[in-house]
Coordinates of C-alpha atoms in Angstrom, one line a residue:
A1 CA 22.5 23.9 84.4
R2 CA 25.4 25.0 81.7
I3 CA 23.6 26.0 78.4
H4 CA 25.4 25.6 75.2
S5 CA 24.8 27.7 72.3
P6 CA 23.9 26.4 69.3
R7 CA 27.0 27.3 67.6
R8 CA 28.9 24.7 70.0
L9 CA 26.5 21.9 69.1
W10 CA 27.1 22.1 65.3
R11 CA 30.4 19.9 65.2
P12 CA 31.9 18.3 62.2
R13 CA 30.7 15.1 63.0
Y14 CA 27.4 15.8 62.7
H15 CA 27.6 17.4 59.5
N16 CA 29.5 14.7 58.0
Q17 CA 26.7 12.0 59.1
L18 CA 24.1 14.4 57.6
R19 CA 26.3 14.5 54.3
K20 CA 26.8 10.6 54.4
S21 CA 23.1 10.3 54.9
R22 CA 22.3 12.4 52.2
S23 CA 24.4 10.9 49.8
H24 CA 22.9 7.3 50.6
W25 CA 19.3 8.3 50.0
Q26 CA 20.4 10.2 46.7
E27 CA 21.9 6.9 45.5
V28 CA 19.0 4.8 46.8
G29 CA 16.7 7.2 44.6
R30 CA 18.9 6.6 41.6
Q31 CA 18.7 3.1 42.0
V32 CA 14.7 3.3 42.3
L33 CA 14.4 5.5 39.1
S34 CA 16.8 3.1 37.4
L35 CA 14.5 0.2 38.1
S36 CA 11.4 2.2 37.4
H37 CA 12.7 2.9 34.0
R38 CA 13.7 -0.8 33.3
L39 CA 10.3 -1.7 34.2
Y40 CA 8.4 0.8 32.3
R41 CA 10.7 1.1 29.5
R42 CA 8.9 -1.0 26.5
S43 CA 9.8 -2.1 23.4
Q44 CA 9.4 0.1 20.2
G45 CA 8.3 -0.6 16.7
S46 CA 5.4 0.5 14.3
S47 CA 2.3 0.1 15.8
I48 CA 0.5 -1.2 12.4
Q49 CA 2.5 -3.8 10.2
A50 CA 1.2 -5.5 7.1
F51 CA 2.4 -8.9 5.8
C52 CA 1.0 -11.0 2.8
E53 CA -0.6 -14.2 3.3
T54 CA 1.7 -16.2 0.6
A55 CA 4.6 -15.2 3.1
Q56 CA 2.9 -17.5 5.9
P57 CA 3.9 -14.7 8.7
Q58 CA 4.5 -15.8 12.5
I59 CA 5.2 -14.0 15.5
K60 CA 8.7 -13.7 15.1
D61 CA 8.4 -12.0 11.8
I62 CA 6.7 -8.7 13.7
K63 CA 9.6 -6.1 13.5
I64 CA 10.3 -5.0 16.5
T65 CA 13.4 -3.3 18.8
G66 CA 14.1 -4.3 22.3
S67 CA 16.1 -6.6 24.2
S68 CA 14.8 -10.1 24.7
V69 CA 11.6 -9.6 23.4
K70 CA 8.5 -11.4 24.5
W71 CA 4.9 -11.6 22.7
Y72 CA 1.4 -11.7 24.3
A73 CA -2.2 -11.9 23.3
S74 CA -3.4 -9.3 25.6
S75 CA -2.2 -5.9 27.3
V76 CA -1.8 -7.5 30.9
G77 CA -1.4 -11.1 31.9
G78 CA -1.4 -14.1 29.9
V79 CA 1.2 -16.7 28.6
V80 CA 4.3 -15.7 26.4
L81 CA 3.3 -16.6 22.7
S82 CA 5.5 -19.1 20.7
P83 CA 7.4 -17.2 17.9
T84 CA 6.2 -19.9 15.4
I85 CA 2.8 -19.1 15.9
P86 CA 0.9 -17.9 12.6
L87 CA -0.3 -14.0 12.6
I88 CA -3.9 -13.9 12.4
N89 CA -5.4 -10.7 10.3
G90 CA -6.6 -8.0 12.7
T91 CA -5.3 -9.2 15.8
I92 CA -3.4 -6.9 18.4
Y93 CA -0.2 -8.4 20.1
Y94 CA 1.7 -6.8 22.5
A95 CA 5.3 -7.0 23.4
T96 CA 7.5 -6.7 26.4
Q97 CA 11.5 -6.6 26.6
T98 CA 13.6 -7.6 29.6
L99 CA 16.9 -5.5 30.6
N100 CA 19.1 -6.8 33.4
G101 CA 16.6 -9.3 34.2
C102 CA 13.7 -7.0 34.6
E103 CA 10.8 -7.5 32.1
S104 CA 8.9 -4.4 31.3
M105 CA 5.2 -3.8 33.0
V106 CA 3.9 -1.8 30.0
R107 CA 3.3 -3.6 26.7
F108 CA 4.0 -2.2 23.3
P109 CA 0.6 -3.1 20.8
V110 CA 1.3 -4.0 17.5
T111 CA -2.0 -4.4 15.0
V112 CA -1.0 -7.0 12.4
I113 CA -2.8 -6.7 9.1
V114 CA -2.3 -10.1 6.6
H115 CA -3.1 -9.3 3.1
S116 CA -5.0 -12.2 1.0
V117 CA -3.4 -12.9 -2.3
Q118 CA -5.5 -13.7 -5.4
P119 CA -4.0 -14.7 -8.7
I120 CA -6.0 -14.3 -12.1
T121 CA -8.6 -16.7 -12.8
S122 CA -8.5 -16.3 -16.5
S123 CA -6.8 -18.6 -18.9
T124 CA -7.8 -16.8 -22.1
L125 CA -8.3 -13.4 -23.1
Q126 CA -8.9 -11.5 -26.6
V127 CA -7.4 -8.0 -27.4
C128 CA -7.6 -5.6 -30.1
S129 CA -4.6 -5.2 -32.4
N130 CA -2.3 -2.3 -31.0
T131 CA -3.2 -3.1 -27.5
S132 CA -0.3 -2.8 -24.7
V133 CA -0.1 -4.3 -21.5
G134 CA -0.9 -1.2 -19.7
Q135 CA -4.2 -0.9 -21.4
V136 CA -5.7 -4.6 -20.0
Y137 CA -7.7 -5.3 -17.3
I138 CA -7.8 -9.0 -15.8
D139 CA -10.7 -10.4 -13.6
G140 CA -11.2 -7.0 -11.7
F141 CA -7.5 -6.1 -11.6
N142 CA -6.0 -3.1 -13.3
A143 CA -3.0 -2.5 -15.0
G144 CA -1.3 -1.2 -12.2
E145 CA -1.9 -4.5 -10.2
L146 CA -0.7 -6.9 -13.1
K147 CA 2.8 -8.1 -13.9
W148 CA 3.2 -9.6 -17.3
F149 CA 6.2 -12.3 -18.1
T150 CA 7.1 -14.2 -21.1
S151 CA 8.0 -17.1 -18.8
L152 CA 7.4 -18.6 -15.2
T153 CA 11.0 -17.9 -14.6
S154 CA 11.7 -14.5 -16.2
A155 CA 13.0 -12.1 -13.6
T156 CA 11.9 -8.9 -15.4
P157 CA 8.2 -7.9 -16.3
L158 CA 6.9 -6.4 -19.6
K159 CA 6.7 -2.6 -19.9
T160 CA 3.5 -1.0 -19.9
N161 CA 3.8 0.3 -23.6
D162 CA 4.9 -3.2 -24.9
L163 CA 2.4 -4.4 -27.3
L164 CA 0.6 -7.9 -27.0
T165 CA 0.7 -10.5 -29.6
S166 CA -1.3 -13.8 -29.9
N167 CA 0.8 -15.7 -27.4
T168 CA 1.1 -17.4 -24.2
Y169 CA 2.0 -15.0 -21.5
Y170 CA 2.5 -15.3 -17.5
V171 CA 0.6 -13.0 -15.3
S172 CA 0.8 -12.2 -11.6
T173 CA -1.2 -10.2 -9.5
F174 CA 0.7 -7.2 -7.2
T175 CA -1.8 -5.7 -4.5
N176 CA -1.8 -3.5 -1.5
G177 CA 1.6 -2.2 -3.0
M178 CA 3.7 -5.6 -1.5
C179 CA 2.0 -8.6 -2.3
T180 CA 2.6 -10.7 -5.4
S181 CA 0.8 -13.8 -6.3
E182 CA 2.0 -16.9 -8.2
R183 CA 2.1 -16.9 -12.0
K184 CA -0.7 -18.0 -14.2
S185 CA -0.7 -18.7 -17.9
L186 CA -2.8 -16.4 -20.2
Q187 CA -3.3 -17.2 -23.5
I188 CA -3.8 -14.0 -25.7
V189 CA -5.5 -13.6 -28.8
V190 CA -5.4 -10.8 -30.7
L191 CA -8.2 -10.0 -32.9
S192 CA -8.1 -9.0 -36.7
N193 CA -7.5 -4.8 -37.2
V194 CA -10.7 -3.1 -37.6
G195 CA -10.6 -1.0 -40.8
T196 CA -11.6 2.9 -40.9
P197 CA -14.9 3.8 -42.6
I198 CA -15.4 5.8 -45.7
V199 CA -16.6 9.2 -44.6
T200 CA -16.6 12.6 -46.5
N201 CA -16.7 16.2 -45.6
Q202 CA -20.4 17.2 -44.7
V203 CA -22.5 20.4 -44.8
F204 CA -25.8 21.1 -43.2
C205 CA -28.4 23.9 -43.9
G206 CA -29.8 25.5 -40.5
A207 CA -28.9 22.8 -38.1
G208 CA -28.1 19.1 -37.5
T209 CA -27.3 16.5 -35.0
V210 CA -24.5 13.9 -34.7
N211 CA -27.3 11.2 -35.8
D212 CA -27.3 13.4 -39.1
L213 CA -23.5 12.5 -39.9
V214 CA -23.0 9.8 -42.5
G215 CA -20.6 7.4 -43.4
Q216 CA -20.0 3.5 -44.4
T217 CA -19.0 0.7 -42.3
T218 CA -18.2 -2.8 -42.9
A219 CA -20.7 -5.4 -42.1
G220 CA -21.3 -5.5 -38.6
G221 CA -19.7 -2.4 -37.9
K222 CA -20.9 0.9 -36.0
L223 CA -20.1 4.2 -36.7
L224 CA -18.6 6.3 -33.8
W225 CA -18.1 10.0 -33.7
Y226 CA -15.5 11.9 -31.3
T227 CA -14.8 16.0 -31.0
S228 CA -11.0 15.0 -31.1
S229 CA -8.8 12.4 -32.3
S230 CA -7.9 11.5 -28.3
A231 CA -11.3 11.7 -26.8
S232 CA -12.4 8.8 -24.4
L233 CA -15.8 9.0 -25.1
P234 CA -18.0 9.1 -28.5
L235 CA -20.7 12.0 -28.8
I236 CA -24.2 11.0 -28.4
G237 CA -26.9 11.3 -31.4
S238 CA -28.6 14.1 -30.0
T239 CA -25.4 16.3 -29.9
P240 CA -26.0 19.8 -32.0
L241 CA -23.5 20.2 -35.0
V242 CA -21.0 23.0 -34.9
N243 CA -18.6 24.5 -37.2
G244 CA -15.7 22.5 -37.1
T245 CA -13.6 18.9 -37.4
Y246 CA -15.4 15.8 -36.2
Y247 CA -13.5 12.5 -36.0
A248 CA -14.9 9.3 -37.3
A249 CA -14.2 5.7 -36.6
Q250 CA -16.0 2.4 -36.9
E251 CA -16.4 -0.1 -34.0
I252 CA -17.0 -4.2 -34.5
G253 CA -17.4 -6.4 -31.5
M254 CA -14.6 -4.8 -28.9
C255 CA -12.3 -2.9 -31.2
S256 CA -12.5 0.2 -33.1
S257 CA -10.7 1.6 -35.9
A258 CA -8.1 4.4 -36.4
R259 CA -10.3 8.1 -36.3
L260 CA -10.6 9.8 -39.5
P261 CA -11.2 13.7 -39.6
V262 CA -14.0 15.0 -41.3
A263 CA -15.1 19.0 -41.7
V264 CA -18.3 19.7 -40.8
R265 CA -20.0 23.3 -42.0
V266 CA -23.4 24.3 -40.5
I267 CA -25.1 27.2 -42.8
S268 CA -27.6 29.4 -40.9
M269 CA -30.7 30.0 -42.5

């Protein structure tokens, strides 16, 4: 029998067939990878999104990036949710996208927070003279959570350093850095100014305490002593006295007077 050498068996037509076969499977591989990419490429967005209940948010309000996005109530299975379904606080919703007719197999989860919005309930508030907007707390809301207006339709809120007068204001709450309530009318009553006490410089022999400091107040007034003109809290009565300047004010009800400086001298014995 005639034996052919390996070199003679390797002809161009076999090489061309092998090259075509290799190109074919490479193309098949690219198509499979492309299909896999489309199936597993999910929509993108923020995984936690917050809304205000006053906006009555719905499924369609969730911000997401993708093509032909669909929403579900679970990570697998289930039916497509209507875009007009109201959002429920604390619920996780799952999104897919559809590319070239193929819906992604992996769903993108979004946790929804729906903040409640509460307006003020007070209708009247008494304040001391020279009280500014930024000093007032209402129904547990601090100054940063309140917006003051001079009317129901005014577009510009009052500044924190604006002084209040006996008048009707319109106040809304602003909470969670994004939610604004409806405006409620609030009647402000500015109380009469509290006069300063009558005090003089004082000298003590040996020792003394804040309780030993004297001054004259008006009827119903309470004498308060401070270490400075801007100290936030008054001194307690048992505080030992030292040489220096103390500041006296009188308090009537919820309001205090301006502070007067008083020189105190303690002579050692």
